[in-house]
mmCIF file of C-alpha atoms in Angstrom:
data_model
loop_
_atom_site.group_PDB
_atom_site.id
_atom_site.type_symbol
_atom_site.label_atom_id
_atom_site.label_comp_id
_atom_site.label_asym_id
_atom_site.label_seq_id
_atom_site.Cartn_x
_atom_site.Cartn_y
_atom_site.Cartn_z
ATOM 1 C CA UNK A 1 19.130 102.492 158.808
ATOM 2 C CA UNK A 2 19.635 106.017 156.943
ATOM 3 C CA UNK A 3 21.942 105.295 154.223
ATOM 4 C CA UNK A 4 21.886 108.919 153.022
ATOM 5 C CA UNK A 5 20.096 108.736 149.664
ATOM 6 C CA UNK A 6 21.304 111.621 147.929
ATOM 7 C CA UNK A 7 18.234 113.971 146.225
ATOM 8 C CA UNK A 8 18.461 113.078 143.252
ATOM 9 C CA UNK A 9 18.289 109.309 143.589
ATOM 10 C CA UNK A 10 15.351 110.262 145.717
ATOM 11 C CA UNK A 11 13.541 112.343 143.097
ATOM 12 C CA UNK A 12 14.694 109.905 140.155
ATOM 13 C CA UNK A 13 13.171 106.703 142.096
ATOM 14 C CA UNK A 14 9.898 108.469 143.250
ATOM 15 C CA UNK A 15 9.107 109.402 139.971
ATOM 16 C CA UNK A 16 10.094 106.111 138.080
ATOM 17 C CA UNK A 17 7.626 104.210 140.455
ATOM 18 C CA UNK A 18 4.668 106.955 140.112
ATOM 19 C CA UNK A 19 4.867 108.025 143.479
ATOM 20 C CA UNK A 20 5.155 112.081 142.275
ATOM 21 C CA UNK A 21 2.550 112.940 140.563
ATOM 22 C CA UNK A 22 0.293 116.005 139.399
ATOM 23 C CA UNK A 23 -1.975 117.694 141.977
ATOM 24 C CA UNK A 24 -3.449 120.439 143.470
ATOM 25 C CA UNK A 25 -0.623 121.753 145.642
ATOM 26 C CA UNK A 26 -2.483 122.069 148.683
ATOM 27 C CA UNK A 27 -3.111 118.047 148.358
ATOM 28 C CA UNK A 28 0.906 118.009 147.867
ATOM 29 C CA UNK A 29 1.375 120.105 151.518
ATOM 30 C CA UNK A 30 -0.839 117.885 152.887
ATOM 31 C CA UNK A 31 1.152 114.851 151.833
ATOM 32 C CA UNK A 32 4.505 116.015 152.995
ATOM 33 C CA UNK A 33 2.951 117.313 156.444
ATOM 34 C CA UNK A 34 1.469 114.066 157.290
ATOM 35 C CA UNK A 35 4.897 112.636 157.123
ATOM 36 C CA UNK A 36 6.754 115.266 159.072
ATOM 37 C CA UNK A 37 4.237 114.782 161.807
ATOM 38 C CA UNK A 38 3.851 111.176 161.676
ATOM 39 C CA UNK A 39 7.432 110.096 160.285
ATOM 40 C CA UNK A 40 8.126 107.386 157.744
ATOM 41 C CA UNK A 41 6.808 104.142 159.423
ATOM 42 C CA UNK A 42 3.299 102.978 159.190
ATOM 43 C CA UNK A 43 1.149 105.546 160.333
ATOM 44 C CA UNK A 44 2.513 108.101 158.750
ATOM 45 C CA UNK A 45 3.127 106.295 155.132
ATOM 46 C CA UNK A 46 -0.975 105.036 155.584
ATOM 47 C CA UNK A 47 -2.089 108.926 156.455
ATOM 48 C CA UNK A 48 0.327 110.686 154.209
ATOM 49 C CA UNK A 49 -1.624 108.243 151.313
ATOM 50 C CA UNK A 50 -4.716 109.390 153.101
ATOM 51 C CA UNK A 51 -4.704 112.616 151.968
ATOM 52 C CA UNK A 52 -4.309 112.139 147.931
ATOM 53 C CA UNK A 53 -5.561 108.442 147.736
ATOM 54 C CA UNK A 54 -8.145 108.412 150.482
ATOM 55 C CA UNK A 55 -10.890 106.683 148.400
ATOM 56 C CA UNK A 56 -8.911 103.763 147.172
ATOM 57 C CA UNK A 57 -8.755 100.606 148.514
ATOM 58 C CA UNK A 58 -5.712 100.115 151.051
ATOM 59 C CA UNK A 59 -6.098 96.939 152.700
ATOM 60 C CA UNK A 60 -8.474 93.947 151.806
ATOM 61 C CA UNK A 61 -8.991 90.551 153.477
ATOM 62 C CA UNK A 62 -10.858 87.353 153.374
ATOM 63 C CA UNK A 63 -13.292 89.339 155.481
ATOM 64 C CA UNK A 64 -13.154 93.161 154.567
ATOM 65 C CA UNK A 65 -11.955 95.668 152.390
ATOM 66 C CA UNK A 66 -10.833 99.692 153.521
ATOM 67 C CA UNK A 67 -9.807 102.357 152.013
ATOM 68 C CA UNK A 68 -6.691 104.770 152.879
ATOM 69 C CA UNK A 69 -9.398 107.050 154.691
ATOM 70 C CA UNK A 70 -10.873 104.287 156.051
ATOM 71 C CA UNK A 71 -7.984 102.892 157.569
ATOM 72 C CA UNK A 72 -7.245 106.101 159.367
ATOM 73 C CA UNK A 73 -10.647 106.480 160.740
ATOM 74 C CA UNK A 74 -11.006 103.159 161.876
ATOM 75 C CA UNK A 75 -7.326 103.135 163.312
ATOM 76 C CA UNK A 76 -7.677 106.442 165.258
ATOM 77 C CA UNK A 77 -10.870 105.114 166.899
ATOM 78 C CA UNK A 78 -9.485 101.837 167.973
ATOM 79 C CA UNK A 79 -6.415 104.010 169.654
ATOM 80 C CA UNK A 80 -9.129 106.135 171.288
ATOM 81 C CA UNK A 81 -10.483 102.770 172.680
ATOM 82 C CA UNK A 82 -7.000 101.470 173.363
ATOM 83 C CA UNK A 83 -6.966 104.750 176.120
ATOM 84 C CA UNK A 84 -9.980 103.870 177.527
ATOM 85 C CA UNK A 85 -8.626 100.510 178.704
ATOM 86 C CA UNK A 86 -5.582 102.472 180.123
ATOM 87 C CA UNK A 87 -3.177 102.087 177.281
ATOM 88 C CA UNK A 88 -0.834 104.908 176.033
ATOM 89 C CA UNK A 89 2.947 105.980 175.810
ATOM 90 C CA UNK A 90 5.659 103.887 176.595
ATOM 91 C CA UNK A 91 2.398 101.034 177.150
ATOM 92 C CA UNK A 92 4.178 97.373 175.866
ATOM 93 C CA UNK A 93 1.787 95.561 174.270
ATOM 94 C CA UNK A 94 1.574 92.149 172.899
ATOM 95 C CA UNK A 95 -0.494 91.641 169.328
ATOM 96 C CA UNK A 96 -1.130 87.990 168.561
ATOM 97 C CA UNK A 97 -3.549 88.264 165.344
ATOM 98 C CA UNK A 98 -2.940 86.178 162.026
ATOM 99 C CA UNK A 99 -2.341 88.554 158.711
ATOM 100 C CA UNK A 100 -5.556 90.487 157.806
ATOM 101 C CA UNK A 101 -7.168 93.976 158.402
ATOM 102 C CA UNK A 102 -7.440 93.409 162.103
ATOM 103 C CA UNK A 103 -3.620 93.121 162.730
ATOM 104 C CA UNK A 104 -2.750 96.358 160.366
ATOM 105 C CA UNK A 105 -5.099 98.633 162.467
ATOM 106 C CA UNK A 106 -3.887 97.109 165.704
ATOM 107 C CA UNK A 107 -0.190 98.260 164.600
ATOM 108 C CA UNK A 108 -1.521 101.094 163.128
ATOM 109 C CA UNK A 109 -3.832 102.263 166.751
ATOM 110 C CA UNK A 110 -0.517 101.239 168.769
ATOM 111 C CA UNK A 111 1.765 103.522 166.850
ATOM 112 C CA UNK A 112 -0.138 106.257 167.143
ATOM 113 C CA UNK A 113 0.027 105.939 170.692
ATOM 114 C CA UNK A 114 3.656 105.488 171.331
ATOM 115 C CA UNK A 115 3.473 102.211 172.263
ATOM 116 C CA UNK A 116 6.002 99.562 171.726
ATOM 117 C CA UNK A 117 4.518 96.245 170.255
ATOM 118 C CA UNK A 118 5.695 92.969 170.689
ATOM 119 C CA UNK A 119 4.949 91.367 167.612
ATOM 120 C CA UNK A 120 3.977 87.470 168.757
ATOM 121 C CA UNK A 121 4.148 84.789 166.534
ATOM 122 C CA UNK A 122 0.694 83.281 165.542
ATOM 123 C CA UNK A 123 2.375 79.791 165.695
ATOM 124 C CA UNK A 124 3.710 79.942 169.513
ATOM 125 C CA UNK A 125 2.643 77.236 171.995
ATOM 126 C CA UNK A 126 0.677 78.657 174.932
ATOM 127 C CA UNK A 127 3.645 78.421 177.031
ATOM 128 C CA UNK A 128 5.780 80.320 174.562
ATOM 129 C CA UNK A 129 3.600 83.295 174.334
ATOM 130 C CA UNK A 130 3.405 83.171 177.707
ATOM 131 C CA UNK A 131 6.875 83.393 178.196
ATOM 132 C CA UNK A 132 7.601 85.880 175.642
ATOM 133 C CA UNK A 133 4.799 88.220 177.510
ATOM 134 C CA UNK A 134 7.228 87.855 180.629
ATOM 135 C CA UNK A 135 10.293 88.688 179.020
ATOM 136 C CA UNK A 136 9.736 91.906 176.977
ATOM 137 C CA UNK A 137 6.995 93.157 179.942
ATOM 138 C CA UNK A 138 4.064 93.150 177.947
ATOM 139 C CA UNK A 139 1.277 94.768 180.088
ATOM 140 C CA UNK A 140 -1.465 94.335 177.726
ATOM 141 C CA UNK A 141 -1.909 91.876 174.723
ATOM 142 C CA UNK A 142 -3.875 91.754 171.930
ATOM 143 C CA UNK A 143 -5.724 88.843 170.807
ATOM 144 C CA UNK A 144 -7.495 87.341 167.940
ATOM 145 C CA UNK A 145 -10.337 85.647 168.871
ATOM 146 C CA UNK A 146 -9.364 82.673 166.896
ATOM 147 C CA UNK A 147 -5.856 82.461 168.589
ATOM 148 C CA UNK A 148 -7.601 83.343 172.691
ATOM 149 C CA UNK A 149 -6.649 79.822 173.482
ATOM 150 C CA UNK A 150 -2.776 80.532 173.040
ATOM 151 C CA UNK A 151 -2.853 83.683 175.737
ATOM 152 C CA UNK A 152 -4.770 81.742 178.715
ATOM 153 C CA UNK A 153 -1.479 82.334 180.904
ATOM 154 C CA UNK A 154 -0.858 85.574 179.761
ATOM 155 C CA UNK A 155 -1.536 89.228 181.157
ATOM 156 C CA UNK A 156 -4.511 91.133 181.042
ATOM 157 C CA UNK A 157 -5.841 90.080 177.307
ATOM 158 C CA UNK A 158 -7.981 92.043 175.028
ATOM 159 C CA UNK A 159 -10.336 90.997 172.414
ATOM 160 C CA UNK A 160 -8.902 92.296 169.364
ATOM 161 C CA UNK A 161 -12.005 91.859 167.513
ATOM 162 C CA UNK A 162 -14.239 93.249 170.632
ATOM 163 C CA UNK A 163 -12.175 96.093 170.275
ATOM 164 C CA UNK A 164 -11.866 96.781 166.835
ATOM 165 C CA UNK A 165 -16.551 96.684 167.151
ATOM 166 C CA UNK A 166 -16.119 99.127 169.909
ATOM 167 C CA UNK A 167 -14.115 101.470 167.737
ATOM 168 C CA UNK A 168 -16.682 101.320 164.628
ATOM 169 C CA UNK A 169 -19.442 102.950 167.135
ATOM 170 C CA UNK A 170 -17.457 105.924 168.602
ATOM 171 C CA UNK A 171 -15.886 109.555 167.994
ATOM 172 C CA UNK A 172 -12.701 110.803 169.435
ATOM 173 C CA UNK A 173 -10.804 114.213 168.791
ATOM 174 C CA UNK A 174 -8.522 114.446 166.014
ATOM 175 C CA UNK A 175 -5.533 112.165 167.031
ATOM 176 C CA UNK A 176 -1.977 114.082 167.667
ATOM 177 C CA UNK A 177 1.803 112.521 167.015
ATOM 178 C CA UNK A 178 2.577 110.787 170.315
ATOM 179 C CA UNK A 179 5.743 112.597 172.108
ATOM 180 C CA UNK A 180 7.744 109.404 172.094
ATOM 181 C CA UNK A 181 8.216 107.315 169.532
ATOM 182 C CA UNK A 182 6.933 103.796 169.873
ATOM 183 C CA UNK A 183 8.909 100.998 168.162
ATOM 184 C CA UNK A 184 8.027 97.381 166.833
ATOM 185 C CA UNK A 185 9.268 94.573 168.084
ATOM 186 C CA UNK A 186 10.107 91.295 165.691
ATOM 187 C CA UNK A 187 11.088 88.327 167.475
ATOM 188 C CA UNK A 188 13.154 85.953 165.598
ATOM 189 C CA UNK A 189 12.413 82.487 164.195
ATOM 190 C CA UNK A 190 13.999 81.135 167.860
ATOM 191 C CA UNK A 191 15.753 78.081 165.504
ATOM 192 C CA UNK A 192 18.731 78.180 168.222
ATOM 193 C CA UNK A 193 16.854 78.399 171.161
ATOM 194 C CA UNK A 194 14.547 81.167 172.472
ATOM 195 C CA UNK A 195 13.315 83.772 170.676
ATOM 196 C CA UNK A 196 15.084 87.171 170.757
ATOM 197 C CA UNK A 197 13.440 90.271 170.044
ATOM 198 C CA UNK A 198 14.611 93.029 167.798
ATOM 199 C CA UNK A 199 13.289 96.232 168.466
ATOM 200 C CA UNK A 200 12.665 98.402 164.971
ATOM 201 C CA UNK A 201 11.797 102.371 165.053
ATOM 202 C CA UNK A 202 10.383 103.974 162.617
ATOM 203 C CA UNK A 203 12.350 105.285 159.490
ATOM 204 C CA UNK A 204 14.015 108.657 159.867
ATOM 205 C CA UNK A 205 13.715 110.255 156.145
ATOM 206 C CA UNK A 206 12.819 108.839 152.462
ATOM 207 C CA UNK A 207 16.127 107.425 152.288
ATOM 208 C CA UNK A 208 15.012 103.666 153.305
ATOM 209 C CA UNK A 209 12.132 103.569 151.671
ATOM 210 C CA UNK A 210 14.329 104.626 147.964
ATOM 211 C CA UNK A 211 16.703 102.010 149.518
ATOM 212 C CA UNK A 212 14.280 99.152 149.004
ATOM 213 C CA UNK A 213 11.535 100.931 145.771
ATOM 214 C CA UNK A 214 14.699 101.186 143.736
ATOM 215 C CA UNK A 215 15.262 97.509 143.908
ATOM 216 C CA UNK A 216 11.728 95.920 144.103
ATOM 217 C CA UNK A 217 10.320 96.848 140.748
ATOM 218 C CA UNK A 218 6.668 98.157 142.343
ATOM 219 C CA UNK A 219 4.561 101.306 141.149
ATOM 220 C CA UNK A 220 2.133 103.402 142.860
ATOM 221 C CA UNK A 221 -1.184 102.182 142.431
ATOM 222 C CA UNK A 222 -0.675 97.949 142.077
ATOM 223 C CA UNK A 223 -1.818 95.420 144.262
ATOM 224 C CA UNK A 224 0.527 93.277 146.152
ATOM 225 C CA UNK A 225 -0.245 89.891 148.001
ATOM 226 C CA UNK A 226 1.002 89.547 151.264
ATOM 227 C CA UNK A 227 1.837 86.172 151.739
ATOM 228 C CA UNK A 228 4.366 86.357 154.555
ATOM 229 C CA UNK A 229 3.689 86.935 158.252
ATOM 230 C CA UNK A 230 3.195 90.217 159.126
ATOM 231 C CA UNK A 231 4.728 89.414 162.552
ATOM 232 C CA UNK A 232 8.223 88.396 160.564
ATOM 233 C CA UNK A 233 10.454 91.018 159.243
ATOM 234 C CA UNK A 234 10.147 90.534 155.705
ATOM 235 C CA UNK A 235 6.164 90.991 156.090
ATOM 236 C CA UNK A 236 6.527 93.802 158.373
ATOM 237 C CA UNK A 237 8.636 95.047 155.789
ATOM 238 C CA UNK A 238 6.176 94.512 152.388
ATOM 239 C CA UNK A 239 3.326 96.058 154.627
ATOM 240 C CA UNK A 240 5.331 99.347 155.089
ATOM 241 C CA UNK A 241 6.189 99.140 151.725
#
């Protein structure tokens, strides 16, 4: 939702939370074009950080850490993969993955592609994920190797973590904004019956993002424990945040 922030609110928030900053102004340019390209969801908050906070760390697990650069390397070669096994625009795919690394640069390869994802919930029965794969049309899902026993009736699965090695090994042009936008999809809790997805684009403009910074008292540069699921709202949410 654009609630039509007006600028200063914008300019006031941004620099309360440390998000404006000095810089070379070419790093500045570069910063502002990554989000007119890429927009104000994931990839384009991750790349537009890319390009003044590439060394630090972005993302770090029980298994890994990455940096901002890293992140966008790593993500743009997994979507170069994700092409090679015939996924693309307008492609519905399935992620089942826990919270960690792997599930942020399966988003992250996704959206670059246009894709919509169908964000499953790590908890589902095998005949639930199966189910939800039939409803919402998912042609391809992606699967955590710890969670392959949940997608046994599903369609054709991928490897998440197969994938992800294949990406670490290979080089693929510099990646371009997708012509259609792809969107996330959150299923709810399903506490009255079967889960319903809600499909969730991408911001349009800062104006969400000063929505939520000027309430949650967070500045540039902290670290921030995810604790809820990443496939929820709420830790979709903290993630973009």
């Amino acid at each position: 939702m654009n609630v039509g922030v007006p600028p200063h609110v914008v300019v006031r928030t941004f620099v309360q939370r440390g998000l404006v900053q000095v810089q070379p102004p070419h790093r500045t340019v570069a910063q502002l074009w990554a989000l007119k390209r890429w927009g104000y969801g994931l990839v384009g908050s991750i790349r537009s950080a890319a390009t003044v906070s590439g060394s630090q760390i972005a993302l770090v697990d029980e298994s890994r850490s990455l940096t901002y650069a890293d992140v966008v390397t790593l993500g743009e070669r997994l979507a170069g993969v994700l092409v090679e096994r015939g996924i693309g625009p307008g492609t519905v795919v399935g992620l089942l993955a826990p919270n960690g690394v792997d599930f942020v640069l399966a988003c992250f390869a996704a959206e670059s592609l246009g894709c919509d994802v169908v964000l499953v919930n790590a908890g589902f029965t095998p005949e639930q994920v199966t189910r939800t794969s039939q409803r919402y049309a998912v042609t391809a899902l992606l699967v955590d190797p710890d969670l392959a026993s949940l997608a046994t009736g599903s369609p054709v699965t991928h490897d998440l973590g197969e994938l992800i090695g294949a990406a670490e090994g290979q080089a693929y042009p510099p990646a371009r904004p997708p012509a259609r936008t792809g969107r996330a999809i959150v299923l709810t809790s399903g506490t009255t019956g079967t889960p319903k997805g809600a499909p969730r684009r991408p911001p349009v403009g800062a104006s969400t993002l000063v929505t939520m910074i000027e309430r949650i008292p967070m500045r540039r540069g902290e670290r921030v424990f995810l604790g809820a699921p990443l496939f929820h709202t709420w830790g979709l949410a903290a993630l973009q945040l």
